[in-house]
mmCIF file of C-alpha atoms in Angstrom:
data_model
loop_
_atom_site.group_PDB
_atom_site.id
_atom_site.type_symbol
_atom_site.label_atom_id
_atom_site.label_comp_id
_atom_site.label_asym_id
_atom_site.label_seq_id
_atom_site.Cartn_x
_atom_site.Cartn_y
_atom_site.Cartn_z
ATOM 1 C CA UNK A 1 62.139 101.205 186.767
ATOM 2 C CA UNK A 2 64.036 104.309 185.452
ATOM 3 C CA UNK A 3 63.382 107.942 186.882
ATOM 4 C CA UNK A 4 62.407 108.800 183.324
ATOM 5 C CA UNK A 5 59.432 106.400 183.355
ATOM 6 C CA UNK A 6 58.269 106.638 186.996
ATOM 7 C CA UNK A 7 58.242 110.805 185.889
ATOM 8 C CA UNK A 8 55.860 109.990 183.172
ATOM 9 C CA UNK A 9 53.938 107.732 185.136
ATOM 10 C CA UNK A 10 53.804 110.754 187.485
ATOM 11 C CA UNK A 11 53.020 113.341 184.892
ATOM 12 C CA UNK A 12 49.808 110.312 184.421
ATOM 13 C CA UNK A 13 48.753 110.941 187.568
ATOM 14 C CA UNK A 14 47.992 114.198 187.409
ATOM 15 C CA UNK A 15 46.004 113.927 184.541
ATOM 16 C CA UNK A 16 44.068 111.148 186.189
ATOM 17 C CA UNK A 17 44.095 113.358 189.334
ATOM 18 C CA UNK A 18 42.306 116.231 186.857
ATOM 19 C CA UNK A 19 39.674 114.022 185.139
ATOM 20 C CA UNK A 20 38.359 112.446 188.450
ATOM 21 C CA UNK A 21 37.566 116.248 189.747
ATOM 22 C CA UNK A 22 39.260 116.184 192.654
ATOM 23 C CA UNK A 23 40.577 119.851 192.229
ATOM 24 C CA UNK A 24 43.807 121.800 192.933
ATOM 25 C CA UNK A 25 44.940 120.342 196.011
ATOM 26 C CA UNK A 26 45.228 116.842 195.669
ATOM 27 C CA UNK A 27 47.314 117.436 192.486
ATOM 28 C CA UNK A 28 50.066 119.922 194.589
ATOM 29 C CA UNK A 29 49.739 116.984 197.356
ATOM 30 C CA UNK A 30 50.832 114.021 194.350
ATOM 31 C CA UNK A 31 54.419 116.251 193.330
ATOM 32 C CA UNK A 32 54.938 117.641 196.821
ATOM 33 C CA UNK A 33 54.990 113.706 198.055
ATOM 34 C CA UNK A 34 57.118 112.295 195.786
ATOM 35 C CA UNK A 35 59.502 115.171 195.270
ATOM 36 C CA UNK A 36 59.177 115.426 199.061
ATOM 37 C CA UNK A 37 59.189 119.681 199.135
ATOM 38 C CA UNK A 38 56.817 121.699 199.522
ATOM 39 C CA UNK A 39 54.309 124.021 197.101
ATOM 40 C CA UNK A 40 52.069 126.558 197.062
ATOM 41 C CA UNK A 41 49.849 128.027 194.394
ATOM 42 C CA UNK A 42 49.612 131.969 194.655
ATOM 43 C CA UNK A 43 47.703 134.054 192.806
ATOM 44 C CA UNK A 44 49.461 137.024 191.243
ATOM 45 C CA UNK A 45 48.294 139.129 193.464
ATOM 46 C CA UNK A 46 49.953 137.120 196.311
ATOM 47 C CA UNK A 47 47.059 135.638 197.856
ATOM 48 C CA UNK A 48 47.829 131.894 198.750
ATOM 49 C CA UNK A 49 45.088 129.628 196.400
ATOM 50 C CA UNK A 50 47.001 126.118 197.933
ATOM 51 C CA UNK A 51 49.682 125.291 199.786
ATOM 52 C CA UNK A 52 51.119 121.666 201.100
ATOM 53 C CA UNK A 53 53.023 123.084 203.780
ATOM 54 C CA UNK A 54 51.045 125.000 206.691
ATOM 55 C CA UNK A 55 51.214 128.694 206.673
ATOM 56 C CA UNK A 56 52.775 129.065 210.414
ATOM 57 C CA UNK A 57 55.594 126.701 209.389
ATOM 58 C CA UNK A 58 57.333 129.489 207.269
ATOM 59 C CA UNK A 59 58.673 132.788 206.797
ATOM 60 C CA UNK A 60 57.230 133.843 203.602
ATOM 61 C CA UNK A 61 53.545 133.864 204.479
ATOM 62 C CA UNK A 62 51.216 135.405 206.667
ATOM 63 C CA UNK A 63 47.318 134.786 207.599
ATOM 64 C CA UNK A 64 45.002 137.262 208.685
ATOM 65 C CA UNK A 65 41.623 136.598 209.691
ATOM 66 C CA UNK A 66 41.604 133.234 207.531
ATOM 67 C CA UNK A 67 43.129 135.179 204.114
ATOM 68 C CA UNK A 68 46.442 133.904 203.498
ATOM 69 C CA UNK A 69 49.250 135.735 201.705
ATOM 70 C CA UNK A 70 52.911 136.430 200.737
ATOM 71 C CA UNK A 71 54.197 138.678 203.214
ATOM 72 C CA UNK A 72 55.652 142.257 202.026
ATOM 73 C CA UNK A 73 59.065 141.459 202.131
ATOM 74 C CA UNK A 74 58.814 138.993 199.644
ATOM 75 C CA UNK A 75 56.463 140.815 197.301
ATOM 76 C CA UNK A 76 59.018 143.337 197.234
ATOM 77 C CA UNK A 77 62.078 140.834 196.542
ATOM 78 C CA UNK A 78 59.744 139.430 193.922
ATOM 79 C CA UNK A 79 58.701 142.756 192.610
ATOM 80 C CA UNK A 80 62.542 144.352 192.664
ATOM 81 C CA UNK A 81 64.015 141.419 190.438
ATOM 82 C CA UNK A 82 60.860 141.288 187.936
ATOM 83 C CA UNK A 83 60.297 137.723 189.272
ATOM 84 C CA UNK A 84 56.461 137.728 187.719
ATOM 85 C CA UNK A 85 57.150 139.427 184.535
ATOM 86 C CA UNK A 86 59.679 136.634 184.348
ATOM 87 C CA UNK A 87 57.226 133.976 184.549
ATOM 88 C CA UNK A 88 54.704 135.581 182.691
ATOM 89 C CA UNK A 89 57.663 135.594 179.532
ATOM 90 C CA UNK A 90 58.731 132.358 180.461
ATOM 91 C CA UNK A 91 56.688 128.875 180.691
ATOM 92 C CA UNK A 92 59.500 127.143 181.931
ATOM 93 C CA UNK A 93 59.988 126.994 185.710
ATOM 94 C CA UNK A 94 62.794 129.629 187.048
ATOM 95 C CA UNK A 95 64.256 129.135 190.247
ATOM 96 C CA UNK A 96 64.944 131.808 192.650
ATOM 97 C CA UNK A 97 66.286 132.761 196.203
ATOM 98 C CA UNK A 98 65.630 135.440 198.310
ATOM 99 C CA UNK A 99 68.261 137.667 199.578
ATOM 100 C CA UNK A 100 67.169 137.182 202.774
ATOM 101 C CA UNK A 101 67.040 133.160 202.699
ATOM 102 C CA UNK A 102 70.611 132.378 201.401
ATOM 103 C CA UNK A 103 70.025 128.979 202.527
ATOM 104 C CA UNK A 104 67.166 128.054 200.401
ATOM 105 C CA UNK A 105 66.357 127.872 196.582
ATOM 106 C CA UNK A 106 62.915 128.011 195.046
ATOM 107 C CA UNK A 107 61.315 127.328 192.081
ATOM 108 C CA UNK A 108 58.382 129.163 190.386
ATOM 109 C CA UNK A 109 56.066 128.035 187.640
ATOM 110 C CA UNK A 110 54.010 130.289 185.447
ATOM 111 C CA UNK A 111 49.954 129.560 185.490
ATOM 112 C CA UNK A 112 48.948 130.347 182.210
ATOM 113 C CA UNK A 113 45.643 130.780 180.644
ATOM 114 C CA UNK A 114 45.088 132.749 177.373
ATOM 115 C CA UNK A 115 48.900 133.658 177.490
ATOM 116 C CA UNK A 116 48.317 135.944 180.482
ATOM 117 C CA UNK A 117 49.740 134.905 183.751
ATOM 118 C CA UNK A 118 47.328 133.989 186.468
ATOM 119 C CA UNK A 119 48.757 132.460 189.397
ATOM 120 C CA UNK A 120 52.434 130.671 189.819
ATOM 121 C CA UNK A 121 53.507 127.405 191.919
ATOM 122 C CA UNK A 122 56.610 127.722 193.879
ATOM 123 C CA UNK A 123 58.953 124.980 194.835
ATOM 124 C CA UNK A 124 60.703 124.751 198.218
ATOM 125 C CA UNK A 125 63.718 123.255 198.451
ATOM 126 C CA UNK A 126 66.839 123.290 199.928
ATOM 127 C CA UNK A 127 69.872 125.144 198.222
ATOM 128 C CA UNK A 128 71.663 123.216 195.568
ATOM 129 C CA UNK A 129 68.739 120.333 196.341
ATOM 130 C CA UNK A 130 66.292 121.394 193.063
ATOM 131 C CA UNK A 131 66.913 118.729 190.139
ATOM 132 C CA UNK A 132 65.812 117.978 186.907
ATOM 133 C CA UNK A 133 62.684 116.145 187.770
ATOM 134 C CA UNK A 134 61.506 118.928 190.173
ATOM 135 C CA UNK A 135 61.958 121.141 187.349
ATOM 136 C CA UNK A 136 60.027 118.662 185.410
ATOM 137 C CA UNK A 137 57.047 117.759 187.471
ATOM 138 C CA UNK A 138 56.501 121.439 188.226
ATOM 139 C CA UNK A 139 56.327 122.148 184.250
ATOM 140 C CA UNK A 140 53.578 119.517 184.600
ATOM 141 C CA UNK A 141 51.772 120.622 186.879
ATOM 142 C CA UNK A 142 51.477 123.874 185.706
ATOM 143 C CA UNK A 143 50.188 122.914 183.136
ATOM 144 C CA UNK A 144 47.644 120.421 184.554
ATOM 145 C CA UNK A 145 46.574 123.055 187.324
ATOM 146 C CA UNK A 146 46.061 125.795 184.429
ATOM 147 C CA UNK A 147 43.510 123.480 183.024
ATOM 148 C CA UNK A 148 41.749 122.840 186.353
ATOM 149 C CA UNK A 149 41.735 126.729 187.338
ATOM 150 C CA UNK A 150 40.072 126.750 183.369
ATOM 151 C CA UNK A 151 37.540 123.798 184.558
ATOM 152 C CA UNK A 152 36.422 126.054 187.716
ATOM 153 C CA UNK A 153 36.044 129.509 185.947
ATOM 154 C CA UNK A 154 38.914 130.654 187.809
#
């Protein structure tokens, strides 16, 4: 079976994922598995929505009595290189590294709903390890998680 059809049957899934109700995470759980990185699903004001990774097991989030967040280092990486206006311009994934993180290369995806940005995915992934497919699936589920945020009245 070629990439380009077990991709599709991926992008599939999510829909399927969607029209069963199961909600937000199970869909971030389908890409993070089979692209094997993590992702989390922030709000723009940097609160964490979802995340397949657990907060303690990295640098860029915090929790305080059970609210979850970026922590202010990163909003103000993020904020100093326009990262949101970016995505809010953009609907393609950009990738990204922080200054402080040499080592590692992420990927962000726009959530859009009315053309306004609402929330953004990010990628985790190695540097040099992102690909065309991650690029791909994220584009995907962007789109498939704007639609359930729609469903919910988010």
């Amino acid at each position: 079976m070629s990439e380009q059809t077990t991709l599709h049957q991926k992008k599939e899934e999510l829909f399927t994922i969607l029209l069963l109700g199961y909600g937000i995470h199970p869909l971030l759980e389908t890409v993070s598995t089979y692209l094997g990185k993590s992702i989390t699903l922030c709000t723009t004001n940097f609160s964490i929505i979802a995340s397949t990774t657990p907060i303690q097991r990295t640098i860029r989030f915090q929790e305080e009595q059970n609210y979850r967040f970026l922590n202010s280092q990163s909003i103000d990486m993020m904020q100093s290189s326009h990262l949101l206006e970016q995505l809010q311009q953009n609907w393609k994934p950009i990738r990204y590294s922080f200054v402080d993180e040499p080592d590692r290369d992420y990927l962000f995806a726009g959530i859009h709903i009315r053309q306004s940005i609402i929330a953004y995915l990010c990628l985790d992934g190695a540097k040099d390890s992102i690909e065309k497919k991650d690029e791909f699936l994220l584009e995907e589920l962007a789109k498939v998680v704007s639609i359930e945020m729609q469903k919910d009245g988010f």
